[in-house]
Amino acid sequence: MRGLWILAACLLSGCQTAAAVPARIDLSDPATQISVTTALAKAVGRARIELGPVDPDGRVITVLPPPPGPLETHATAVPIRFDIVREGGTCYAVRQDTKTRVSLPKVTCTAN
């Protein structure tokens, strides 16, 4: 019963856990690049992906669409963009269109 009162007091007073904050990631390290590529490939449901250019601040990572097949004259697929955030010491990539969070294990990111 006491735990219920503590929970109610916390909810009414606006208790919050650590919120996700924008972060930046350095993909110049090969181990970091492999970890990020592996995690994002799994997130988009493809065995292999190619990362697009990273924004100058390192806060957004882009996964390029697969190249057109031999019978396609043009592709309508668009890149998938992920925002980099840090929460509680863990780095995440948040897909911009679906807001799905992808954990980036063994990756170091710095909060802005």
GROMACS .gro file of C-alpha atoms in nm:
model
  112
    1MET     CA    1   0.000   0.000   0.000
    2ARG     CA    2   0.284   0.237   0.084
    3GLY     CA    3   0.435   0.180  -0.262
    4LEU     CA    4   0.108   0.288  -0.420
    5TRP     CA    5   0.117   0.617  -0.229
    6ILE     CA    6   0.474   0.679  -0.338
    7LEU     CA    7   0.381   0.608  -0.700
    8ALA     CA    8   0.076   0.835  -0.681
    9ALA     CA    9   0.280   1.116  -0.523
   10CYS     CA   10   0.545   1.080  -0.790
   11LEU     CA   11   0.289   1.092  -1.071
   12LEU     CA   12   0.110   1.394  -0.924
   13SER     CA   13   0.431   1.586  -0.859
   14GLY     CA   14   0.571   1.529  -1.208
   15CYS     CA   15   0.856   1.289  -1.129
   16GLN     CA   16   1.052   1.211  -1.441
   17THR     CA   17   1.322   0.972  -1.541
   18ALA     CA   18   1.620   1.083  -1.744
   19ALA     CA   19   1.491   1.204  -2.079
   20ALA     CA   20   1.654   1.132  -2.411
   21VAL     CA   21   1.878   1.414  -2.527
   22PRO     CA   22   2.019   1.477  -2.876
   23ALA     CA   23   2.363   1.329  -2.916
   24ARG     CA   24   2.633   1.299  -3.177
   25ILE     CA   25   2.818   0.996  -3.296
   26ASP     CA   26   3.159   0.960  -3.460
   27LEU     CA   27   3.155   0.703  -3.740
   28SER     CA   28   3.524   0.742  -3.819
   29ASP     CA   29   3.599   0.449  -3.586
   30PRO     CA   30   3.554   0.121  -3.783
   31ALA     CA   31   3.418  -0.069  -3.479
   32THR     CA   32   3.155   0.200  -3.421
   33GLN     CA   33   3.058   0.198  -3.787
   34ILE     CA   34   3.016  -0.181  -3.786
   35SER     CA   35   2.803  -0.172  -3.468
   36VAL     CA   36   2.579   0.104  -3.605
   37THR     CA   37   2.544  -0.063  -3.946
   38THR     CA   38   2.456  -0.399  -3.789
   39ALA     CA   39   2.194  -0.249  -3.557
   40LEU     CA   40   2.032  -0.036  -3.829
   41ALA     CA   41   2.030  -0.322  -4.083
   42LYS     CA   42   1.833  -0.530  -3.835
   43ALA     CA   43   1.600  -0.236  -3.766
   44VAL     CA   44   1.513  -0.184  -4.134
   45GLY     CA   45   1.485  -0.557  -4.204
   46ARG     CA   46   1.769  -0.590  -4.451
   47ALA     CA   47   2.080  -0.807  -4.442
   48ARG     CA   48   2.304  -0.533  -4.579
   49ILE     CA   49   2.271  -0.157  -4.577
   50GLU     CA   50   2.474   0.137  -4.693
   51LEU     CA   51   2.495   0.443  -4.474
   52GLY     CA   52   2.447   0.775  -4.645
   53PRO     CA   53   2.629   1.096  -4.562
   54VAL     CA   54   2.619   1.192  -4.195
   55ASP     CA   55   2.514   1.546  -4.115
   56PRO     CA   56   2.802   1.774  -4.010
   57ASP     CA   57   2.692   1.762  -3.645
   58GLY     CA   58   2.679   1.380  -3.641
   59ARG     CA   59   2.325   1.384  -3.502
   60VAL     CA   60   2.146   1.221  -3.797
   61ILE     CA   61   2.240   0.899  -3.974
   62THR     CA   62   2.086   0.805  -4.309
   63VAL     CA   63   2.033   0.454  -4.442
   64LEU     CA   64   2.026   0.459  -4.821
   65PRO     CA   65   1.757   0.263  -5.009
   66PRO     CA   66   1.864  -0.048  -5.198
   67PRO     CA   67   1.978   0.021  -5.554
   68PRO     CA   68   1.724  -0.037  -5.833
   69GLY     CA   69   1.709  -0.386  -5.977
   70PRO     CA   70   1.811  -0.469  -6.333
   71LEU     CA   71   1.453  -0.431  -6.462
   72GLU     CA   72   1.384  -0.101  -6.288
   73THR     CA   73   1.434   0.227  -6.470
   74HIS     CA   74   1.402   0.437  -6.156
   75ALA     CA   75   1.339   0.384  -5.786
   76THR     CA   76   1.087   0.560  -5.565
   77ALA     CA   77   1.246   0.450  -5.238
   78VAL     CA   78   1.374   0.724  -5.011
   79PRO     CA   79   1.651   0.716  -4.751
   80ILE     CA   80   1.559   0.635  -4.391
   81ARG     CA   81   1.679   0.894  -4.142
   82PHE     CA   82   1.766   0.822  -3.779
   83ASP     CA   83   1.822   1.080  -3.504
   84ILE     CA   84   2.093   0.995  -3.252
   85VAL     CA   85   1.992   1.035  -2.886
   86ARG     CA   86   2.143   0.943  -2.552
   87GLU     CA   87   1.940   0.831  -2.255
   88GLY     CA   88   2.079   0.703  -1.930
   89GLY     CA   89   2.424   0.641  -2.074
   90THR     CA   90   2.293   0.440  -2.371
   91CYS     CA   91   2.294   0.553  -2.733
   92TYR     CA   92   1.986   0.506  -2.951
   93ALA     CA   93   1.896   0.574  -3.311
   94VAL     CA   94   1.537   0.697  -3.342
   95ARG     CA   95   1.379   0.645  -3.682
   96GLN     CA   96   1.232   0.980  -3.788
   97ASP     CA   97   0.924   0.848  -3.968
   98THR     CA   98   0.808   0.584  -3.716
   99LYS     CA   99   0.983   0.703  -3.396
  100THR     CA  100   1.109   0.346  -3.343
  101ARG     CA  101   1.409   0.335  -3.108
  102VAL     CA  102   1.706   0.117  -3.193
  103SER     CA  103   1.965   0.048  -2.926
  104LEU     CA  104   2.323   0.100  -3.043
  105PRO     CA  105   2.526  -0.145  -2.834
  106LYS     CA  106   2.899  -0.085  -2.789
  107VAL     CA  107   2.861   0.265  -2.937
  108THR     CA  108   2.971   0.581  -2.762
  109CYS     CA  109   2.783   0.901  -2.831
  110THR     CA  110   2.818   1.239  -2.670
  111ALA     CA  111   2.526   1.452  -2.561
  112ASN     CA  112   2.510   1.795  -2.716
   0.00000   0.00000   0.00000
